[in-house]
C-alpha cells in the first residue's frame, strides 16, 4: 500500500508515458480530420470544381456587399463561408477577390481584408461617422490606388458642416476608380 507522497512510478517514467499518449492522441486526431475531409469530398458540394466554388463565393460576397440593409452583422455574413470546412477556407484564402468587398465602418477588419485581397481592385462602402468627409477620404488615401468603387454614406451632420469649402485634393491617385458615390446615409442609388 502506498502512502500520500510516494509513488510506484518515477516522475521520468510518468512524463515519458504522458508524452507517448499525447503523441498517439494527436496522430489519432490527424487521422480523424483526414477521414472527415474525405467524407466531405464525397458530398455533392464537395465534388464541385474549385473554380466553380470560387465563383459561387464571389457571387455571395458581392450580394452581401450590394445588400442595402444597414445591419452590420448581415453585411459581413459572407465572411462565414470560409468557416464551413477546410476546403472552403482554402478556396476563400486562395481567392483574393473574395476579400475585396469592404463595407461599412468596421475599420478593424479592413487591414485583414486588404491583406487577403492581395493586389486585386477593392470595392469599398464606408459610413462617415465624422462631420468631415474629406478626412474620411484622407484616411483611406493608401487604398485609393487599388479602389475600383468607393461609396461614402454620410450622416446628416457630415453634409454641409466642417467639410464645407474643402475639396478633395487632386493629389489622390485613383487610376482604377470607376464608381464614386457620395450618399446621404439611409439613401440608396
PDB file of C-alpha atoms in Angstrom:
ATOM      1  CA  UNK A   1       0.000   0.000   0.000  1.00  0.00           C
ATOM      2  CA  UNK A   2       1.408   3.400  -0.912  1.00  0.00           C
ATOM      3  CA  UNK A   3       1.141   6.469   1.221  1.00  0.00           C
ATOM      4  CA  UNK A   4       0.468  10.010   0.104  1.00  0.00           C
ATOM      5  CA  UNK A   5       3.553  11.486  -1.498  1.00  0.00           C
ATOM      6  CA  UNK A   6       5.141   8.237  -2.600  1.00  0.00           C
ATOM      7  CA  UNK A   7       4.687   6.552  -5.952  1.00  0.00           C
ATOM      8  CA  UNK A   8       5.411   3.217  -7.575  1.00  0.00           C
ATOM      9  CA  UNK A   9       6.487   5.034 -10.782  1.00  0.00           C
ATOM     10  CA  UNK A  10       9.239   7.584 -11.167  1.00  0.00           C
ATOM     11  CA  UNK A  11       8.435  11.080 -12.381  1.00  0.00           C
ATOM     12  CA  UNK A  12      10.508  10.470 -15.510  1.00  0.00           C
ATOM     13  CA  UNK A  13       8.524   7.328 -16.394  1.00  0.00           C
ATOM     14  CA  UNK A  14       5.215   9.174 -15.919  1.00  0.00           C
ATOM     15  CA  UNK A  15       6.417  12.074 -18.048  1.00  0.00           C
ATOM     16  CA  UNK A  16       7.524   9.708 -20.825  1.00  0.00           C
ATOM     17  CA  UNK A  17       4.188   7.849 -20.725  1.00  0.00           C
ATOM     18  CA  UNK A  18       2.268  11.168 -20.938  1.00  0.00           C
ATOM     19  CA  UNK A  19       4.359  12.229 -23.947  1.00  0.00           C
ATOM     20  CA  UNK A  20       3.668   8.958 -25.758  1.00  0.00           C
ATOM     21  CA  UNK A  21      -0.082   9.167 -25.052  1.00  0.00           C
ATOM     22  CA  UNK A  22      -0.226  12.786 -26.238  1.00  0.00           C
ATOM     23  CA  UNK A  23       1.684  11.865 -29.410  1.00  0.00           C
ATOM     24  CA  UNK A  24      -0.733   8.994 -30.183  1.00  0.00           C
ATOM     25  CA  UNK A  25      -3.757  11.209 -29.405  1.00  0.00           C
ATOM     26  CA  UNK A  26      -2.507  13.881 -31.809  1.00  0.00           C
ATOM     27  CA  UNK A  27      -1.960  11.260 -34.523  1.00  0.00           C
ATOM     28  CA  UNK A  28      -5.493   9.901 -33.982  1.00  0.00           C
ATOM     29  CA  UNK A  29      -6.876  13.461 -34.310  1.00  0.00           C
ATOM     30  CA  UNK A  30      -4.978  13.954 -37.603  1.00  0.00           C
ATOM     31  CA  UNK A  31      -6.368  10.680 -38.925  1.00  0.00           C
ATOM     32  CA  UNK A  32      -9.914  11.671 -37.867  1.00  0.00           C
ATOM     33  CA  UNK A  33      -9.574  15.021 -39.658  1.00  0.00           C
ATOM     34  CA  UNK A  34      -8.391  13.225 -42.807  1.00  0.00           C
ATOM     35  CA  UNK A  35     -11.415  10.892 -42.676  1.00  0.00           C
ATOM     36  CA  UNK A  36     -13.793  13.832 -42.165  1.00  0.00           C
ATOM     37  CA  UNK A  37     -12.201  15.657 -45.098  1.00  0.00           C
ATOM     38  CA  UNK A  38     -12.626  12.547 -47.254  1.00  0.00           C
ATOM     39  CA  UNK A  39     -16.292  12.295 -46.215  1.00  0.00           C
ATOM     40  CA  UNK A  40     -16.849  15.983 -47.090  1.00  0.00           C
ATOM     41  CA  UNK A  41     -15.348  15.405 -50.522  1.00  0.00           C
ATOM     42  CA  UNK A  42     -17.996  12.724 -51.177  1.00  0.00           C
ATOM     43  CA  UNK A  43     -20.873  15.206 -50.784  1.00  0.00           C
ATOM     44  CA  UNK A  44     -22.274  16.890 -53.915  1.00  0.00           C
ATOM     45  CA  UNK A  45     -20.872  20.303 -52.954  1.00  0.00           C
ATOM     46  CA  UNK A  46     -17.529  18.684 -52.164  1.00  0.00           C
ATOM     47  CA  UNK A  47     -17.332  17.480 -55.743  1.00  0.00           C
ATOM     48  CA  UNK A  48     -17.698  20.947 -57.270  1.00  0.00           C
ATOM     49  CA  UNK A  49     -14.654  22.091 -59.212  1.00  0.00           C
ATOM     50  CA  UNK A  50     -12.698  24.610 -57.131  1.00  0.00           C
ATOM     51  CA  UNK A  51     -13.155  27.287 -59.826  1.00  0.00           C
ATOM     52  CA  UNK A  52     -16.948  26.916 -59.582  1.00  0.00           C
ATOM     53  CA  UNK A  53     -16.874  27.084 -55.776  1.00  0.00           C
ATOM     54  CA  UNK A  54     -14.706  30.202 -56.032  1.00  0.00           C
ATOM     55  CA  UNK A  55     -17.221  31.869 -58.392  1.00  0.00           C
ATOM     56  CA  UNK A  56     -20.096  30.986 -56.052  1.00  0.00           C
ATOM     57  CA  UNK A  57     -18.214  32.532 -53.136  1.00  0.00           C
ATOM     58  CA  UNK A  58     -17.530  35.695 -55.158  1.00  0.00           C
ATOM     59  CA  UNK A  59     -21.218  35.957 -56.058  1.00  0.00           C
ATOM     60  CA  UNK A  60     -22.234  35.626 -52.406  1.00  0.00           C
ATOM     61  CA  UNK A  61     -19.645  38.234 -51.329  1.00  0.00           C
ATOM     62  CA  UNK A  62     -20.963  40.677 -53.952  1.00  0.00           C
ATOM     63  CA  UNK A  63     -24.581  40.020 -52.908  1.00  0.00           C
ATOM     64  CA  UNK A  64     -23.778  40.877 -49.299  1.00  0.00           C
ATOM     65  CA  UNK A  65     -21.810  43.934 -50.387  1.00  0.00           C
ATOM     66  CA  UNK A  66     -24.696  45.198 -52.550  1.00  0.00           C
ATOM     67  CA  UNK A  67     -27.379  44.495 -49.915  1.00  0.00           C
ATOM     68  CA  UNK A  68     -28.957  47.850 -48.968  1.00  0.00           C
ATOM     69  CA  UNK A  69     -29.512  46.736 -45.366  1.00  0.00           C
ATOM     70  CA  UNK A  70     -27.750  48.806 -42.715  1.00  0.00           C
ATOM     71  CA  UNK A  71     -27.464  45.753 -40.458  1.00  0.00           C
ATOM     72  CA  UNK A  72     -23.689  45.492 -39.874  1.00  0.00           C
ATOM     73  CA  UNK A  73     -23.910  41.826 -38.835  1.00  0.00           C
ATOM     74  CA  UNK A  74     -25.720  40.988 -42.056  1.00  0.00           C
ATOM     75  CA  UNK A  75     -23.320  42.941 -44.249  1.00  0.00           C
ATOM     76  CA  UNK A  76     -20.412  40.754 -43.076  1.00  0.00           C
ATOM     77  CA  UNK A  77     -22.264  37.418 -43.357  1.00  0.00           C
ATOM     78  CA  UNK A  78     -20.268  36.344 -46.417  1.00  0.00           C
ATOM     79  CA  UNK A  79     -17.158  36.067 -44.241  1.00  0.00           C
ATOM     80  CA  UNK A  80     -18.678  32.949 -42.639  1.00  0.00           C
ATOM     81  CA  UNK A  81     -18.203  30.908 -45.824  1.00  0.00           C
ATOM     82  CA  UNK A  82     -14.538  30.059 -45.094  1.00  0.00           C
ATOM     83  CA  UNK A  83     -15.673  28.547 -41.776  1.00  0.00           C
ATOM     84  CA  UNK A  84     -17.798  25.837 -43.428  1.00  0.00           C
ATOM     85  CA  UNK A  85     -14.941  23.389 -43.913  1.00  0.00           C
ATOM     86  CA  UNK A  86     -11.239  23.171 -44.633  1.00  0.00           C
ATOM     87  CA  UNK A  87     -11.720  23.027 -48.408  1.00  0.00           C
ATOM     88  CA  UNK A  88     -13.886  26.164 -48.429  1.00  0.00           C
ATOM     89  CA  UNK A  89     -11.359  28.025 -46.294  1.00  0.00           C
ATOM     90  CA  UNK A  90      -8.580  27.005 -48.682  1.00  0.00           C
ATOM     91  CA  UNK A  91     -10.610  28.230 -51.675  1.00  0.00           C
ATOM     92  CA  UNK A  92     -11.504  31.516 -49.952  1.00  0.00           C
ATOM     93  CA  UNK A  93      -7.925  32.221 -48.892  1.00  0.00           C
ATOM     94  CA  UNK A  94      -6.676  31.490 -52.405  1.00  0.00           C
ATOM     95  CA  UNK A  95      -9.274  33.801 -53.995  1.00  0.00           C
ATOM     96  CA  UNK A  96      -8.110  37.391 -53.379  1.00  0.00           C
ATOM     97  CA  UNK A  97     -11.243  38.879 -54.998  1.00  0.00           C
ATOM     98  CA  UNK A  98     -13.350  37.232 -52.286  1.00  0.00           C
ATOM     99  CA  UNK A  99     -11.818  39.636 -49.753  1.00  0.00           C
ATOM    100  CA  UNK A 100     -12.069  42.782 -51.899  1.00  0.00           C
ATOM    101  CA  UNK A 101     -15.606  43.763 -50.768  1.00  0.00           C
ATOM    102  CA  UNK A 102     -15.293  46.135 -47.831  1.00  0.00           C
ATOM    103  CA  UNK A 103     -18.472  47.555 -46.374  1.00  0.00           C
ATOM    104  CA  UNK A 104     -19.338  49.875 -43.509  1.00  0.00           C
ATOM    105  CA  UNK A 105     -17.146  51.302 -40.810  1.00  0.00           C
ATOM    106  CA  UNK A 106     -15.750  48.157 -39.279  1.00  0.00           C
ATOM    107  CA  UNK A 107     -12.285  49.662 -39.579  1.00  0.00           C
ATOM    108  CA  UNK A 108     -10.601  46.922 -37.518  1.00  0.00           C
ATOM    109  CA  UNK A 109     -11.370  44.353 -40.217  1.00  0.00           C
ATOM    110  CA  UNK A 110     -10.201  46.474 -43.133  1.00  0.00           C
ATOM    111  CA  UNK A 111      -6.461  45.694 -42.761  1.00  0.00           C
ATOM    112  CA  UNK A 112      -7.205  41.947 -42.742  1.00  0.00           C
ATOM    113  CA  UNK A 113      -9.412  42.196 -45.826  1.00  0.00           C
ATOM    114  CA  UNK A 114      -6.905  44.376 -47.678  1.00  0.00           C
ATOM    115  CA  UNK A 115      -4.101  41.938 -46.872  1.00  0.00           C
ATOM    116  CA  UNK A 116      -6.085  38.902 -48.028  1.00  0.00           C
ATOM    117  CA  UNK A 117      -7.208  40.681 -51.206  1.00  0.00           C
ATOM    118  CA  UNK A 118      -3.563  40.841 -52.339  1.00  0.00           C
ATOM    119  CA  UNK A 119      -3.483  43.382 -55.195  1.00  0.00           C
ATOM    120  CA  UNK A 120      -6.975  42.982 -56.708  1.00  0.00           C
ATOM    121  CA  UNK A 121      -9.199  46.069 -57.057  1.00  0.00           C
ATOM    122  CA  UNK A 122     -11.223  46.981 -53.966  1.00  0.00           C
ATOM    123  CA  UNK A 123     -14.935  47.775 -53.613  1.00  0.00           C
ATOM    124  CA  UNK A 124     -15.486  49.986 -50.584  1.00  0.00           C
ATOM    125  CA  UNK A 125     -18.615  51.368 -48.933  1.00  0.00           C
ATOM    126  CA  UNK A 126     -17.878  53.370 -45.795  1.00  0.00           C
ATOM    127  CA  UNK A 127     -20.159  55.185 -43.414  1.00  0.00           C
ATOM    128  CA  UNK A 128     -18.757  58.557 -42.425  1.00  0.00           C
ATOM    129  CA  UNK A 129     -19.255  58.992 -38.722  1.00  0.00           C
ATOM    130  CA  UNK A 130     -17.362  62.238 -38.519  1.00  0.00           C
ATOM    131  CA  UNK A 131     -18.539  65.553 -39.891  1.00  0.00           C
ATOM    132  CA  UNK A 132     -15.702  65.936 -42.350  1.00  0.00           C
ATOM    133  CA  UNK A 133     -16.000  63.753 -45.452  1.00  0.00           C
ATOM    134  CA  UNK A 134     -12.602  64.875 -46.707  1.00  0.00           C
ATOM    135  CA  UNK A 135     -10.839  63.456 -43.628  1.00  0.00           C
ATOM    136  CA  UNK A 136     -12.507  60.086 -44.268  1.00  0.00           C
ATOM    137  CA  UNK A 137     -11.088  60.045 -47.775  1.00  0.00           C
ATOM    138  CA  UNK A 138      -7.710  61.157 -46.411  1.00  0.00           C
ATOM    139  CA  UNK A 139      -7.674  58.184 -44.006  1.00  0.00           C
ATOM    140  CA  UNK A 140      -8.294  55.880 -46.967  1.00  0.00           C
ATOM    141  CA  UNK A 141      -5.718  57.502 -49.255  1.00  0.00           C
ATOM    142  CA  UNK A 142      -3.473  54.436 -49.200  1.00  0.00           C
ATOM    143  CA  UNK A 143      -6.295  52.274 -50.547  1.00  0.00           C
ATOM    144  CA  UNK A 144      -7.391  54.635 -53.332  1.00  0.00           C
ATOM    145  CA  UNK A 145      -4.878  53.413 -55.960  1.00  0.00           C
ATOM    146  CA  UNK A 146      -6.489  49.951 -55.700  1.00  0.00           C
ATOM    147  CA  UNK A 147     -10.099  51.112 -55.355  1.00  0.00           C
ATOM    148  CA  UNK A 148     -12.497  50.387 -58.209  1.00  0.00           C
ATOM    149  CA  UNK A 149     -15.637  51.501 -56.359  1.00  0.00           C
ATOM    150  CA  UNK A 150     -15.951  53.950 -53.476  1.00  0.00           C
ATOM    151  CA  UNK A 151     -19.248  54.794 -51.835  1.00  0.00           C
ATOM    152  CA  UNK A 152     -19.399  57.167 -48.885  1.00  0.00           C
ATOM    153  CA  UNK A 153     -22.558  57.113 -46.788  1.00  0.00           C
ATOM    154  CA  UNK A 154     -22.564  60.418 -44.931  1.00  0.00           C
ATOM    155  CA  UNK A 155     -24.639  61.101 -41.837  1.00  0.00           C
ATOM    156  CA  UNK A 156     -26.663  64.338 -41.778  1.00  0.00           C
ATOM    157  CA  UNK A 157     -24.093  66.021 -39.582  1.00  0.00           C
ATOM    158  CA  UNK A 158     -21.441  65.381 -42.222  1.00  0.00           C
ATOM    159  CA  UNK A 159     -23.076  67.246 -45.068  1.00  0.00           C
ATOM    160  CA  UNK A 160     -22.589  70.964 -45.258  1.00  0.00           C
ATOM    161  CA  UNK A 161     -20.714  71.413 -41.964  1.00  0.00           C
ATOM    162  CA  UNK A 162     -16.984  71.447 -41.333  1.00  0.00           C
ATOM    163  CA  UNK A 163     -16.227  69.971 -44.754  1.00  0.00           C
ATOM    164  CA  UNK A 164     -17.842  72.970 -46.437  1.00  0.00           C
ATOM    165  CA  UNK A 165     -15.473  74.808 -48.691  1.00  0.00           C
ATOM    166  CA  UNK A 166     -12.984  71.944 -48.791  1.00  0.00           C
ATOM    167  CA  UNK A 167     -12.430  69.889 -51.878  1.00  0.00           C
ATOM    168  CA  UNK A 168     -10.833  66.559 -52.489  1.00  0.00           C
ATOM    169  CA  UNK A 169      -7.158  67.142 -53.166  1.00  0.00           C
ATOM    170  CA  UNK A 170      -6.208  66.350 -56.731  1.00  0.00           C
ATOM    171  CA  UNK A 171      -3.112  64.582 -55.418  1.00  0.00           C
ATOM    172  CA  UNK A 172      -5.074  61.386 -54.686  1.00  0.00           C
ATOM    173  CA  UNK A 173      -4.296  58.819 -57.324  1.00  0.00           C
ATOM    174  CA  UNK A 174      -7.208  56.505 -58.051  1.00  0.00           C
ATOM    175  CA  UNK A 175      -6.448  55.099 -61.511  1.00  0.00           C
ATOM    176  CA  UNK A 176      -8.862  52.146 -61.178  1.00  0.00           C
ATOM    177  CA  UNK A 177     -11.792  54.139 -59.791  1.00  0.00           C
ATOM    178  CA  UNK A 178     -14.892  53.602 -61.904  1.00  0.00           C
ATOM    179  CA  UNK A 179     -17.600  54.464 -59.361  1.00  0.00           C
ATOM    180  CA  UNK A 180     -17.614  57.193 -56.739  1.00  0.00           C
ATOM    181  CA  UNK A 181     -20.810  57.915 -54.828  1.00  0.00           C
ATOM    182  CA  UNK A 182     -21.401  60.383 -52.031  1.00  0.00           C
ATOM    183  CA  UNK A 183     -24.729  59.479 -50.476  1.00  0.00           C
ATOM    184  CA  UNK A 184     -26.778  60.750 -47.580  1.00  0.00           C
ATOM    185  CA  UNK A 185     -26.895  57.915 -45.043  1.00  0.00           C
ATOM    186  CA  UNK A 186     -30.001  55.797 -45.500  1.00  0.00           C
ATOM    187  CA  UNK A 187     -30.466  56.656 -49.180  1.00  0.00           C
ATOM    188  CA  UNK A 188     -29.601  54.144 -51.863  1.00  0.00           C
ATOM    189  CA  UNK A 189     -28.929  54.732 -55.512  1.00  0.00           C
TER     190      UNK A 189
END
